[in-house]
Coordinates of C-alpha atoms in Angstrom, one line a residue:
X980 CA 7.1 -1.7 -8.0
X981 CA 9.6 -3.2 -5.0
X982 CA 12.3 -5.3 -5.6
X983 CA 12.5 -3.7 -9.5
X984 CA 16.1 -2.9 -9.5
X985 CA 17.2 -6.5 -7.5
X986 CA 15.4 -8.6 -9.6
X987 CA 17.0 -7.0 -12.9
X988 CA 20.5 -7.8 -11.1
X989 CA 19.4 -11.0 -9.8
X990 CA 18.1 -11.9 -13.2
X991 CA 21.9 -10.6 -14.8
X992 CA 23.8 -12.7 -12.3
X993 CA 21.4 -15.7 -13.3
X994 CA 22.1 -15.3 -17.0
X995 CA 25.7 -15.5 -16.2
X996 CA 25.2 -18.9 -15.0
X997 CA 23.1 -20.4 -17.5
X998 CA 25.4 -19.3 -20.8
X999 CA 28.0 -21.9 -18.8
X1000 CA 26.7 -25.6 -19.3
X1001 CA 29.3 -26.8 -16.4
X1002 CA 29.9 -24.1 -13.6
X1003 CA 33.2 -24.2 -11.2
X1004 CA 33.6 -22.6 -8.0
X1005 CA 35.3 -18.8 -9.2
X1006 CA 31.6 -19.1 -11.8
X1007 CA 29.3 -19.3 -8.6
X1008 CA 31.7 -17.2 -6.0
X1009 CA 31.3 -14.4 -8.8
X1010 CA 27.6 -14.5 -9.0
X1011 CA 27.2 -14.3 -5.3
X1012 CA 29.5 -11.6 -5.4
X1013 CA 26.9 -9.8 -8.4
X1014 CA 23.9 -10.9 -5.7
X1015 CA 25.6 -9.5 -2.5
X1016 CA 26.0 -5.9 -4.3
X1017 CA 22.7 -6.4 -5.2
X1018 CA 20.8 -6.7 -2.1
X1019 CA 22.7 -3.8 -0.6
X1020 CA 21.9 -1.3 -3.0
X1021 CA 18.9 -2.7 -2.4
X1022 CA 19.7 -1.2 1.2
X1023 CA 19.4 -4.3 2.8
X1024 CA 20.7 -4.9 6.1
X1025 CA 24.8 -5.7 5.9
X1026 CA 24.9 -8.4 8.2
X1027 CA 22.3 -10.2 6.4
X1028 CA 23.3 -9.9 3.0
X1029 CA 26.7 -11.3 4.2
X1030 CA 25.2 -14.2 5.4
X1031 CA 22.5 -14.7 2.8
X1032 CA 25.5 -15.0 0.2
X1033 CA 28.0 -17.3 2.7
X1034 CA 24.8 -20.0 2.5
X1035 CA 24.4 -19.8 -0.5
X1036 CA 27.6 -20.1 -1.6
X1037 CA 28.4 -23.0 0.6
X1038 CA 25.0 -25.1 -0.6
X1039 CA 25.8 -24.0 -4.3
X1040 CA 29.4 -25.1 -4.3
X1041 CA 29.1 -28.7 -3.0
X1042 CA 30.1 -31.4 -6.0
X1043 CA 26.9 -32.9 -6.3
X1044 CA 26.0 -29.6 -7.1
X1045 CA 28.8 -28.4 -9.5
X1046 CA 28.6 -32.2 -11.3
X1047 CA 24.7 -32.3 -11.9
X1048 CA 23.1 -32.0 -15.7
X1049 CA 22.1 -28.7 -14.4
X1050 CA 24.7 -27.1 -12.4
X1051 CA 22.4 -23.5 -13.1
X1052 CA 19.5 -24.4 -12.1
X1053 CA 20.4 -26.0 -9.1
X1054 CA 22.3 -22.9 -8.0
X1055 CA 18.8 -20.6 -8.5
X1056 CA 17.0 -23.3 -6.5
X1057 CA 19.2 -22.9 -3.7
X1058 CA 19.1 -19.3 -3.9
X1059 CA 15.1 -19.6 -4.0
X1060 CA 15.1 -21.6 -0.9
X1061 CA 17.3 -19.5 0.8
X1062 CA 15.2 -16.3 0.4
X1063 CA 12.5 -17.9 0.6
X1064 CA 13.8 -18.4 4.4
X1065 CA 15.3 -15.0 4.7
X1066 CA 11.6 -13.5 4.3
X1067 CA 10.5 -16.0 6.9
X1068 CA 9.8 -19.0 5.5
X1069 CA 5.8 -19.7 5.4
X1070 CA 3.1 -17.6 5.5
X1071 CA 2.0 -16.5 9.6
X1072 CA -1.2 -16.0 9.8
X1073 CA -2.8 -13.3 12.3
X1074 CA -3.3 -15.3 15.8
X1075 CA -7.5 -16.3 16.5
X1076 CA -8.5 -16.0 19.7
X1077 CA -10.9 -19.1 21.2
X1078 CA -12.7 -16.7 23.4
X1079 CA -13.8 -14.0 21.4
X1080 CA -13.1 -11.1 20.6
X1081 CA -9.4 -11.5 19.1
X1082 CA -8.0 -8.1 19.9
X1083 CA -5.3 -6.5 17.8
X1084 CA -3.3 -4.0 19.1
X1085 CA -1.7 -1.8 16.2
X1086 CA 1.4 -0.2 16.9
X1087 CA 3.8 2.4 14.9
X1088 CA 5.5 5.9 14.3
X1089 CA 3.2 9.0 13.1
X1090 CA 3.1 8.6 9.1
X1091 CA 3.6 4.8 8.9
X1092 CA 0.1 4.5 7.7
X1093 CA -1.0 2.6 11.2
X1094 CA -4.8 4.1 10.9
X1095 CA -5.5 3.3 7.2
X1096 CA -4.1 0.0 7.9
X1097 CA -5.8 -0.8 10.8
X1098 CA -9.1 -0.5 8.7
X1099 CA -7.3 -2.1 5.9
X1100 CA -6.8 -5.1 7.6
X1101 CA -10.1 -5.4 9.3
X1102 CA -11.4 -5.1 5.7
X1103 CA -9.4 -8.1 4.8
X1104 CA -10.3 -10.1 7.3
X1105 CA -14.1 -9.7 7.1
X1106 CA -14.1 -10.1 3.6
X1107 CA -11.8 -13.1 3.8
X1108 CA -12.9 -15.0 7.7
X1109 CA -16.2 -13.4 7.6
X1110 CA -15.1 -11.7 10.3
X1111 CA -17.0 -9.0 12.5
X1112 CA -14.6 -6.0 12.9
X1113 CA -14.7 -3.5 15.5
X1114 CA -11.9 -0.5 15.1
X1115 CA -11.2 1.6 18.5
X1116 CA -9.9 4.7 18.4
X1117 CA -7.2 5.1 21.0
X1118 CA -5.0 7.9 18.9
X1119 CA -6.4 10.8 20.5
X1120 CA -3.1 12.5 20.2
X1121 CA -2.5 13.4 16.8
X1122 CA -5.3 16.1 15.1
X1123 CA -8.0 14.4 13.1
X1124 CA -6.4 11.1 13.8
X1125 CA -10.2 10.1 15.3
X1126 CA -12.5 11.5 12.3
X1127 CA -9.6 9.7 10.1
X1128 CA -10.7 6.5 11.5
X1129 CA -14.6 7.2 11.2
X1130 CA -13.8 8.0 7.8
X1131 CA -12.3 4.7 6.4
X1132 CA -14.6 3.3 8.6
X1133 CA -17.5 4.3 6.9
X1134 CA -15.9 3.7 3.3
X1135 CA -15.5 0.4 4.4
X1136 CA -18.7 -0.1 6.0
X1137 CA -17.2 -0.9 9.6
X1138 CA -17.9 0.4 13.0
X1139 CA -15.9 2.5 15.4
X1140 CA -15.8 3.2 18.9
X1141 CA -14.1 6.2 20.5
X1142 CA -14.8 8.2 23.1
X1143 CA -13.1 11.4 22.2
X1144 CA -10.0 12.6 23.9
X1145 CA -9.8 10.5 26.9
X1146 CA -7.4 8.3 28.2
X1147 CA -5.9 5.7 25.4
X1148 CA -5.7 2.9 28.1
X1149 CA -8.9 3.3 29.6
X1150 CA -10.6 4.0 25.7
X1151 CA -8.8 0.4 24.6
X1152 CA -10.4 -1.1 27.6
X1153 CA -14.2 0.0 27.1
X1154 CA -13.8 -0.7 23.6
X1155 CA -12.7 -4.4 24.1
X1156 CA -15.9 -4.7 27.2
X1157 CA -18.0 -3.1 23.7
X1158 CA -17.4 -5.9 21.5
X1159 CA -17.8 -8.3 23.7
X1160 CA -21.2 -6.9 24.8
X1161 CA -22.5 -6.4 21.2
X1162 CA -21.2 -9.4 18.9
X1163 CA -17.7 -8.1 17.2
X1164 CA -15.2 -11.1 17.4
X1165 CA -12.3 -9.4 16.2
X1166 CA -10.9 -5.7 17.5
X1167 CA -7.8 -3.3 16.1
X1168 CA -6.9 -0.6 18.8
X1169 CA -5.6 2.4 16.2
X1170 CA -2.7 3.5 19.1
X1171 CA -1.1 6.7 18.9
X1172 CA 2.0 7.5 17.1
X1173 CA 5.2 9.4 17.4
X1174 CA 7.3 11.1 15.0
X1175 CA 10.1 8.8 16.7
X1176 CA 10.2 6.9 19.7
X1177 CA 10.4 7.9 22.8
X1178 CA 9.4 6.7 26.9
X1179 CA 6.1 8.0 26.6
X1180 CA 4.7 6.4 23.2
X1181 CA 6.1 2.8 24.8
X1182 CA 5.2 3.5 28.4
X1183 CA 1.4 3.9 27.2
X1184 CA 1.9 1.1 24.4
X1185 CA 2.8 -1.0 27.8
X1186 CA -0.3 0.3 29.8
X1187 CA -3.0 -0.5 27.0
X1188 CA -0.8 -4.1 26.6
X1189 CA -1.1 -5.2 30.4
X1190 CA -4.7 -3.7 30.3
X1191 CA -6.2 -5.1 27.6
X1192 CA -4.0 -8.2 26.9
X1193 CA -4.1 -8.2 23.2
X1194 CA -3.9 -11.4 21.5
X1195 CA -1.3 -9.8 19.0
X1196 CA 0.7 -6.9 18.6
X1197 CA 1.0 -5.8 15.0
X1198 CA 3.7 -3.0 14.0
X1199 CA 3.2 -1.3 11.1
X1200 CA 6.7 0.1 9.4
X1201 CA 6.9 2.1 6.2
X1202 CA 9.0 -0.1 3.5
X1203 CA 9.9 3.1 2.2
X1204 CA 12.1 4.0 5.1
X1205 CA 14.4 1.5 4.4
X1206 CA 16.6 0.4 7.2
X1207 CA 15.2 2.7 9.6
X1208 CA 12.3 0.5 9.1
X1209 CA 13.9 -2.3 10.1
X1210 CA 15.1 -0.5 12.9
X1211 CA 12.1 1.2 14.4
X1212 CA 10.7 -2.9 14.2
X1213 CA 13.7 -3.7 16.5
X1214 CA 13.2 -1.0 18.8
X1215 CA 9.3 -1.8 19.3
X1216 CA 9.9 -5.4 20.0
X1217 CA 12.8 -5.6 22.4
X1218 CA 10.5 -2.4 24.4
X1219 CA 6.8 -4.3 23.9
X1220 CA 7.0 -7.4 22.2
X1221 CA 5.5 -7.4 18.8
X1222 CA 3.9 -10.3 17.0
X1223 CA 4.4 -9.8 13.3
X1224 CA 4.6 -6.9 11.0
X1225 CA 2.7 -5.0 8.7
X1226 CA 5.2 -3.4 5.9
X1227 CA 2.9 -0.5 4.6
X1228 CA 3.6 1.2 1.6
X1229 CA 5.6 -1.8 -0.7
X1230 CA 4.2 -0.5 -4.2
X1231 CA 6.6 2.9 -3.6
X1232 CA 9.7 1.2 -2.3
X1233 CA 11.4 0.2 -5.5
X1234 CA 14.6 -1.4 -3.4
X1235 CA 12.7 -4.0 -1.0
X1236 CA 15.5 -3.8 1.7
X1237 CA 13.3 -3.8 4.7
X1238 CA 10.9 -6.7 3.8
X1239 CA 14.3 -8.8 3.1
X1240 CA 15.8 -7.5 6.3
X1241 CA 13.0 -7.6 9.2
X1242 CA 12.5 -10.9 9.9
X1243 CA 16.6 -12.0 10.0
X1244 CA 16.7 -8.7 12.8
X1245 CA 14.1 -9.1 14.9
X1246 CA 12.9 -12.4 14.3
X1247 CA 9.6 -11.3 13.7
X1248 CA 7.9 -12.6 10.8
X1249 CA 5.7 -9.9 8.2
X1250 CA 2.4 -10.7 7.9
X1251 CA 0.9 -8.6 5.9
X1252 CA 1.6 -5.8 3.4
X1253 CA 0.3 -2.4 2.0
X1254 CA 0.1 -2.6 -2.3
X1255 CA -1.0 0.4 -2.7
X1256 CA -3.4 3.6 -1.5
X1257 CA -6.9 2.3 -2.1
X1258 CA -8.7 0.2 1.2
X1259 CA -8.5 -2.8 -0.8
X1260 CA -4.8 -2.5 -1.3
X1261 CA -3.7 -5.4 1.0
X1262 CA -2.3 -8.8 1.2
X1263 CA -1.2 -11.8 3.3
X1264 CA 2.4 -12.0 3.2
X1265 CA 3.7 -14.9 1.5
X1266 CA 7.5 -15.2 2.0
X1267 CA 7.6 -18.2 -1.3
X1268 CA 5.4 -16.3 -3.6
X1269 CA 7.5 -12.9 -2.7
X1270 CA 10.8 -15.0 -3.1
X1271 CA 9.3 -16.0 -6.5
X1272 CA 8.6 -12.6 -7.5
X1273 CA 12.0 -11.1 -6.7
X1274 CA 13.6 -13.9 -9.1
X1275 CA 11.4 -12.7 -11.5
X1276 CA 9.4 -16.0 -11.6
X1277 CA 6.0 -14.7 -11.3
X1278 CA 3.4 -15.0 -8.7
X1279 CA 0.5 -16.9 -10.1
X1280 CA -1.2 -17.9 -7.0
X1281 CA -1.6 -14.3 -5.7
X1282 CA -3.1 -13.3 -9.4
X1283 CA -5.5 -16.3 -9.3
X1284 CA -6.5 -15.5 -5.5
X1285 CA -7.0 -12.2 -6.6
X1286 CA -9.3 -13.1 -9.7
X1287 CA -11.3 -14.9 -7.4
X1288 CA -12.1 -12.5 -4.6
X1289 CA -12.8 -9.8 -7.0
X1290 CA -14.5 -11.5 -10.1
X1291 CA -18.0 -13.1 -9.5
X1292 CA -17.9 -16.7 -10.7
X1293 CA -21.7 -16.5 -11.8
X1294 CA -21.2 -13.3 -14.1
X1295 CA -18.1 -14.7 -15.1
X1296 CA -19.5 -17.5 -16.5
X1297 CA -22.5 -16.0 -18.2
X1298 CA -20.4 -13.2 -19.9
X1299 CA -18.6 -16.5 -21.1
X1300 CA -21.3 -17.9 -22.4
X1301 CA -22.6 -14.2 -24.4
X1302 CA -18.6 -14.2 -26.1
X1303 CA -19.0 -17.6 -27.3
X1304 CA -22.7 -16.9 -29.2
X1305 CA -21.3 -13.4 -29.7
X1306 CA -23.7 -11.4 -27.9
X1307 CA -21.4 -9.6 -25.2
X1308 CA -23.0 -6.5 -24.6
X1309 CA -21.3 -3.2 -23.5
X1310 CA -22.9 -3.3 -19.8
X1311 CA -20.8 -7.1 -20.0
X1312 CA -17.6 -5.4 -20.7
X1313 CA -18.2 -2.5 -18.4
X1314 CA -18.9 -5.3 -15.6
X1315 CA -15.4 -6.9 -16.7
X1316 CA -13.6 -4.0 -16.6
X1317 CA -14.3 -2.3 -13.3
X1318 CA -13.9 -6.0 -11.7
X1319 CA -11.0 -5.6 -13.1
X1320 CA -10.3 -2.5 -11.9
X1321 CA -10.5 -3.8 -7.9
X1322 CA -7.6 -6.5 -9.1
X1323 CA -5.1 -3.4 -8.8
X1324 CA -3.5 -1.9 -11.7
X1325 CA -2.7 -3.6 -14.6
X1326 CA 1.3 -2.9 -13.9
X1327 CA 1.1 -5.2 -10.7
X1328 CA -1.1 -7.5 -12.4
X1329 CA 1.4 -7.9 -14.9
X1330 CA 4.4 -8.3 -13.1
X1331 CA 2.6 -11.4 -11.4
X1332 CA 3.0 -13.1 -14.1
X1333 CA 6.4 -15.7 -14.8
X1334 CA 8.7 -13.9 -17.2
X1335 CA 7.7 -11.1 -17.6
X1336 CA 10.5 -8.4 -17.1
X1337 CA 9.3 -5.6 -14.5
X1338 CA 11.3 -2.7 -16.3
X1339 CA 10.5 -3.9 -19.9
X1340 CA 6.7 -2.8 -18.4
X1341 CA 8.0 0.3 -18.5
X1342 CA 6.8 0.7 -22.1
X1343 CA 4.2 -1.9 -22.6
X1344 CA 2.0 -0.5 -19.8
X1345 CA -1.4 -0.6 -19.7
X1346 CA -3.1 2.9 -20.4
X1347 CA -5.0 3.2 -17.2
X1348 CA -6.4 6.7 -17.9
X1349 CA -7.6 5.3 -21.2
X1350 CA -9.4 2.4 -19.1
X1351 CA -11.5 4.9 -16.7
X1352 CA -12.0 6.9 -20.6
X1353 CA -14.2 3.8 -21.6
X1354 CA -15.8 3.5 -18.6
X1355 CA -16.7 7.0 -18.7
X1356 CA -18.0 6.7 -22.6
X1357 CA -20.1 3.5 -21.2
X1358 CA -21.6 4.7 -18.2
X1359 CA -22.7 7.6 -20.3
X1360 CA -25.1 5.7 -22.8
X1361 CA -28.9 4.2 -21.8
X1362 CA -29.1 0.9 -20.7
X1363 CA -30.7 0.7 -24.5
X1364 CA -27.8 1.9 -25.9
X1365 CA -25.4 -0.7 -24.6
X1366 CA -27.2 -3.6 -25.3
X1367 CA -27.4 -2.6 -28.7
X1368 CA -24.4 0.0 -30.0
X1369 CA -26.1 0.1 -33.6
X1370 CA -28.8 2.3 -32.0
X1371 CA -25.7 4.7 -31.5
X1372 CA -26.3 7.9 -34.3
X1373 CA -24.5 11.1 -34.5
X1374 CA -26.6 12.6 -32.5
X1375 CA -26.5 10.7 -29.4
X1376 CA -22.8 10.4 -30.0
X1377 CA -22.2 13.8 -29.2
X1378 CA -24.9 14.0 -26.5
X1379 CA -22.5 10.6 -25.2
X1380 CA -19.4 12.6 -25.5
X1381 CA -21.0 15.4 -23.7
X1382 CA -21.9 13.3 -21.1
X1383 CA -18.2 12.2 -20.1
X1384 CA -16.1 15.2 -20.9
X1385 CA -14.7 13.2 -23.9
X1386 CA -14.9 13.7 -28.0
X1387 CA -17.3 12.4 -30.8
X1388 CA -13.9 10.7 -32.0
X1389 CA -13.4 9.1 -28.5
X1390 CA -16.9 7.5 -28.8
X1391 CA -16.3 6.0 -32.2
X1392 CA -13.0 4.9 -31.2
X1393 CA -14.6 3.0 -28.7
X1394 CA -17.5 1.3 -30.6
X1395 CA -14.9 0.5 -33.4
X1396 CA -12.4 -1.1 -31.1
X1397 CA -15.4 -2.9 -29.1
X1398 CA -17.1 -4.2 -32.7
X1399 CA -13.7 -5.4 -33.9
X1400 CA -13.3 -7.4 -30.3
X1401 CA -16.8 -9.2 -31.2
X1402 CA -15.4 -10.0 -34.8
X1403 CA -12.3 -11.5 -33.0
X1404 CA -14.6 -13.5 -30.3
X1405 CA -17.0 -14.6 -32.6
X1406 CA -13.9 -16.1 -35.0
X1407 CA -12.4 -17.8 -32.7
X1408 CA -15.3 -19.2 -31.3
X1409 CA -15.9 -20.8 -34.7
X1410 CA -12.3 -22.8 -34.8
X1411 CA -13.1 -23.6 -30.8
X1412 CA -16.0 -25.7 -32.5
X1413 CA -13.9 -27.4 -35.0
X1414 CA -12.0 -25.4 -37.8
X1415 CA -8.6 -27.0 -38.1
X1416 CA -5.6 -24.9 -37.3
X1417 CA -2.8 -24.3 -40.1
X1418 CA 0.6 -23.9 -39.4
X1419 CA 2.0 -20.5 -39.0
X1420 CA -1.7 -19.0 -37.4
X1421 CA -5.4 -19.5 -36.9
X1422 CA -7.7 -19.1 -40.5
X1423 CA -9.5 -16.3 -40.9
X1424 CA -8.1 -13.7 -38.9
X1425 CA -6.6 -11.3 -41.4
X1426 CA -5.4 -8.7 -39.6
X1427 CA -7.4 -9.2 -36.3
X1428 CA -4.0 -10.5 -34.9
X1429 CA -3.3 -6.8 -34.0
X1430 CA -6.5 -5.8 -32.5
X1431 CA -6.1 -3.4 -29.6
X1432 CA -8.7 -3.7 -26.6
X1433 CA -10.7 -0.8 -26.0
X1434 CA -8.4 0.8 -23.3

């Protein structure tokens, strides 16, 4: 998870503070001191941790500061605000062109994930704009680079053009003239890559630019690089001109340096970022939300977006309405689950949430292979058999269990944990309708108060 080892500093440098109820000048110069290690062994950039922790310092040191109720919190305000800014401020959004189609030219080195992203992203944008995506293929460079396209294309459901291994400039060109022609508002040129940069990658990156006049330039940079990220960014935009950035791979860099270091170098704000390897593993980049993260405050508005474009209100509301007269099926829970599922994993989920320590996850995580067990067991039973789990007899246990590559003690697990969860639901229910609570708990629940979920 990124930022994992600067938030737990951030957070020790904030504790500092609070024990203190009034806060001098030598208490906040040796926090900053505690944040400015921090963000470089987080390798960000030197320059800009220098000057993250001189702001700071000067806002957090002025006496109306240092004299308020709350000396503390004022200081982790400030340091909110200011990186908050560092990351660039306010969400960018991806430019819309009024005369359709908006074309995006995707740039990058070989291995920065520039393909998958571009499909990615058109993903995102059709699910989120209802947008009609077109993805051109203008790698025709790098071995399979094409089919790689076709591929996500067709997992995604979107269309490519290519035209095999031509010319990239003159393949960008027909490819804008084909969406035009047949409906597509928005195109992503997939340019080739390098393994580093060099005059020929920018001298054709320059041809398909004054060809095709894209309405934005997105570079996509590996977080995992580090600074070399930030510098391949700087490179690409004093040579083309890029509009914004796309920081691939953020769920493996556990140090964050190049998301906290891009936009203060080339000016250029982020605006989007990989979360992971599956297509839906994508996000808007929110520089508050990310600030919020980083200080360990959560990031509820991502985990409610994320509820919302995954979770469909309707079955929501009637698998709502079957817990509260306690006839939740197991075809309900499966639907839960796998919606669930398309949130991300339950780590990231987690760590969305305020207050809750990143590392402490580290031994209250979710059992994910446990998760796709159930599902297994669930998918393995008749429709019959879910609606009604009494119906459920040795026999078809094992012929269950033989069905998903699992145990007859696996199954009863399952309908034992799954039977207790209607027990709780159905107990609750009953003090939601009125039972008065006592002090100390809720009536009735015995030792339902440790019930573990069925994963």
């Amino acid at each position: 998870m990124a930022f994992e080892g600067l938030t737990e500093k951030i957070s020790s440098a904030f504790k500092g503070l609070r024990s203190k109820g009034r806060l001098t000048e030598s208490d906040i110069k040796q926090a900053m001191r505690e944040i400015r290690m921090a963000l470089l062994e987080a390798d960000v950039n030197f320059k800009v941790a220098k000057d993250f922790v001189k702001s700071v310092t000067e806002k957090a040191t002025g006496a109306e500061i240092l004299e308020s109720l709350s000396p503390a919190q004022q200081v982790i305000k400030i340091v909110n605000e200011e990186l908050t800014a560092l990351l660039g401020g306010q969400n960018t959004r991806l430019t819309i062109s009024p005369n359709p189609p908006t074309v995006v030219m995707m740039a990058g080195l070989q291995g920065a994930g520039k393909t998958t992203n571009c499909a990615k992203l058109a993903g995102l944008l059709r699910k989120q704009q209802q947008r009609r995506p077109l993805l051109v293929a203008c790698d025709v460079y790098r071995p399979a680079a094409i089919e790689q396209l076709h591929v996500v294309g067709r997992q995604l459901d979107i269309a490519v053009f290519d035209e095999g291994a031509g010319d990239p400039v003159e393949i960008a060109k027909h490819g804008v003239d084909f969406a035009k022609k047949n409906g597509y508002d928005l195109v992503f040129l997939d340019t080739a890559g390098r393994l580093h940069i060099d005059e020929k990658l920018m001298d054709e990156l320059k041809n398909i630019k004054k060809t095709v006049k894209p309405t934005e330039i997105i570079l996509v940079v590996d977080a995992m690089t580090g600074q070399d990220a930030v510098t391949v960014a700087e490179t690409f935009n004093e040579a083309l001109g890029i509009d914004g950035v796309l920081m691939s791979k953020m769920d493996g860099d556990a140090r964050g340096g190049a998301a906290l270091s891009v936009k203060a170098v080339t000016g250029k704000p982020i605006k989007f970022i990989g979360t992971g390897e599956k297509l839906g593993d994508i996000e808007p980049f929110h520089p508050d939300r990310m600030a919020s993260r980083i200080l360990g405050m959560g990031d509820v508005l991502t985990l409610i977006e994320k509820a919302q474009q995954n979770f469909d209100q309707k079955q929501a509301a009637d698998t709502a309405k079957k817990m509260m007269s306690g006839k939740l099926t197991l075809t309900d829970f499966l639907a839960q689950l796998q919606q669930m599922k398309n949130m991300g994993s339950m780590e990231e989920m987690l760590g969305m949430l305020p207050g809750v320590d990143a590392k402490a996850l580290a031994g209250a995580k979710v059992d994910e292979k446990q998760m796709a067990h159930t599902e297994a067991i669930i998918q393995s039973m008749t429709p019959g058999e879910r609606d009604n789990p009494n119906l459920i007899n040795f026999s078809r246990k094992k012929r269950i269990a033989a069905g998903c590559g699992l145990t007859v003690e696996e199954v009863n697990k399952l309908l034992k944990q799954f039977e207790a969860m209607q027990k709780m639901t159905k107990q609750l229910t009953g003090m939601a309708r009125g039972k008065k609570k006592r002090r100390g708990g809720f009536p009735g629940l015995g030792g339902m108060g440790n019930m573990k979920l069925p994963f």
